[in-house]
Structure formats: C-alpha cells, structure tokens
C-alpha cells in the first residue's frame, strides 16, 4: 500500500505508537480507507503500511455479498487471534459490515475494541487516539446519518502516484434485487461540480495522471441537481494538468449520450467505459429489477460501439439469479461472444438479507451457478486471449503504475485497462511512476498481462 508523502510512513519501533489499516472491498471503500488514514495521521498517530508492526489495526470491511462478508470475517478473525496472542493491542472495525449489521456485531465479537459505522471518521480517529493513550473511549460509534455529498476531506492516497479514485456521488436509487448497497450507503446524492473540481485539482496537483471516476451509479450524477454527467466530465477534462479521466460504474438505462462525444473526441477522456449490464436475458433482468430488457442492453452496446469506434467496454454479469434457466445463460454467452467482451467481471448470486430477492423461489444450486460462471469466464478468456495476442508486435502507450523491481520490470496499463481489474503491461526499461511511455509489446503471459520494452 503506497501513501501520499504528505503523511510519511512511521519509522517508530514502539508498537503502541503505530497504527495500520487493512482495506477490503471496492474502490469506493478504498476512498474511505484513505480518509481514515488521513484522520488517524491528523491525530498524530504514526501510520504504517505494515500491519505486523502496528499496535492498533483498523479493518475497513466490505459486506456487498457473501464472499465479501466472509473475507471480512476471516480478516477480523486473524486480527483477533493476533490480539489474543499478544501481538496486537487494539482492533478497530469500520465500513460496510458495521453499517449493515450494526451493534449485533459487538455481541458476536466482544474482543473488538472499537466499532465505527460509516462517517467522516473524525470521531473514530479521536477514539483511536484516546485508546492508544490509554484513556477512556467509546466502544461503538453510530453513523451521524447520511453522509453529506460534500467535498471529501484530505486523503492519504493508497494508490500509486499515477492514478487516484474520485468519488462523484454517494448512494444509489436503484432497487436491484441482488444488491444491499442502497441499504448500506443510502439514496443517490450527487457531489457539487465545484467540490469535485477542487478535489480533482488537489489530486492533479500531487502528480496524479489518471482520475478514475467512481460511484454506485456514475450516470446518475447530476440529475438531483439539474445537471448531467457529461457536464462534469468536460469540466474535469479541461482542468490544467497532464491528467486523463476514466469512467466506471455507468448504468445502462438513461445513459447520457452526450458522453459519447467526449469518449470519442476529447484527448483527456479515455475511450473506455465500465457499464455493468448484469445479464442479457430479459426475464432475468426484469426479475432483478433492472430497467429495460436484453434488447435494450444490446441497443445501448451497439450505439456505444457505433458512436465511439474502438471503445473498450468493461462489464459485469451475475450468474445463478433465482429463476435463471439454461436458455438464459446461453443468451448471455452469446452476448459475451457477440460483443467480444474481454474486460468482464462475473460473480454468482448471493442470497442477501435486506435485498428484494432474498428468499426468492427458483433457487439455482450452487454447483450449477458455479458451472455457469465458469462457462462465461471461458468465453471471456478466449476473447481476451485473441485480443492480447493481436497486440503483440504493436507499440502502445502505457501509464506506469509501479516502478521497476530488482529485475528491472515495471507495471503499467494501456488506455484499455482500468486499475486493479484489467490486464497490465510488464515493462522493461528506464521508466518512472506516472510516466506515459511508448512500449513495444512482445508477449502475453498466462494471466493475459502483456510484456514489452519501453522505446
């Protein structure tokens, strides 16, 4: 985990003085982790990227679906074992798991020193300061209510200096049957353009070269304040600097079509769009509570590819939703094949409390859902292998995310790739983080990462 040099890493050898953070979950939650780290540093706590050195560890949890929740519980169990063994003084738990299950968690895990629902985390940082000092402190911090859609406070960046996430809104107004996020994060609230411009300028000012725009639904930005997403994208793209923009989490329905002009023509807007469609079969989409049907999804994809030639489309699909049939899966497979999706994430349905679909009839057995998932990923991987193979012999522009290791290999991404979820390029040559370089592509690895040499 890298940190903004504004907050230097601790060099203390006194465990009691050191605080660390374990982050789980999505990019939106990573922004919360960065806010937590900065609030801890403002309390004159010594922050370390190595949780093994720390006397206090903050666990920022995820609770979107069963596997994410299991990961949170497993990480918490590991920290509590360390505490019981005397290797850790304090355990603090924050994030979506706490926001979702609230005080019942404290009954299940009484050895946790502090629980914190989602907030601006100032009260949490003050409580950790008191805890480290041996003073009395709260054991549970309730959320003060919906987080205002205001400018974010200062963050301790946990991404490389090359890119950073910019959260443009909070919450979601959709009621997708499988999703617990509206109950955790609340309804959609757009952040004001003036605040987002200020946040972007701060990030550009510390050398960030790619602003990755995230939200629960990016395309809903502005509708509650009389604006549309293209207005924001153009404002951010016109800021002074060497930055570019990447849009994630676009909802297909009510897509703001003026955005395609920017995706196609603006040199600072990457021709890339993350647009989770979830499925191709109309009956499944309707059961999910998604707007529109399979034909509408295909019309949207067709129009995007027509209006932005060469665009990279990333999507996410869900397998095993209650009532899904073999024919529905075949329709989805055909869509993945037809549109040659190479940037695609897939997961199986998790029956979640407090979601519209909880306990629905038509349950798909777990082994069948897993098989359907594997079939989709097989098509995705075949598409990806073909595309990456075609790139060998070409020269591509690559943004360097990580500097050369001892073997001289740096890591970067093309405009076709978002951080953390898409393939990377392993670059040989004299390059530095944040630099955009031309790379002669000479190979493809088993995991579909490209290899090449800076020229």
Coordinates of N, CA and C in Angstrom, one line a residue, residues 21 26 33 71 73 107 134 215-216 234 269 272 290 330 422 425:
X21 N -3.8 0.0 8.7 CA -5.2 -0.3 8.2 C -5.2 -1.4 7.2
X26 N -14.3 -2.5 -2.5 CA -14.3 -1.8 -3.8 C -13.5 -0.5 -3.7
X33 N -11.0 4.3 3.1 CA -9.8 3.9 3.8 C -8.8 5.0 3.8
X71 N -14.8 -12.8 3.7 CA -13.5 -12.2 3.7 C -13.3 -11.3 4.9
X73 N -15.0 -11.3 7.7 CA -15.0 -12.1 9.0 C -13.7 -12.8 9.1
X107 N -21.8 -8.0 19.9 CA -22.2 -9.1 20.7 C -21.5 -10.4 20.3
X134 N -4.3 5.2 26.3 CA -4.7 4.5 27.5 C -5.9 5.2 28.2
X215 N -18.6 5.7 -8.5 CA -19.9 6.0 -7.7 C -20.7 4.7 -7.7
X216 N -21.8 4.6 -7.0 CA -22.6 3.5 -7.1 C -23.3 3.4 -8.5
X234 N -16.6 17.1 -18.8 CA -15.9 18.1 -19.6 C -15.2 19.1 -18.7
X269 N -10.2 12.2 -22.1 CA -11.2 11.2 -21.7 C -10.8 9.9 -22.3
X272 N -13.0 4.4 -22.9 CA -13.2 3.3 -22.1 C -14.4 3.5 -21.3
X290 N -34.0 -4.7 -12.9 CA -33.2 -3.8 -13.7 C -34.1 -3.1 -14.7
X330 N -27.4 -19.3 -22.0 CA -27.0 -19.3 -23.4 C -27.1 -18.0 -24.1
X422 N -8.3 -4.9 -14.6 CA -8.0 -5.3 -16.0 C -6.5 -5.7 -16.2
X425 N 0.6 -4.3 -18.2 CA 1.7 -4.4 -19.0 C 3.0 -4.4 -18.2

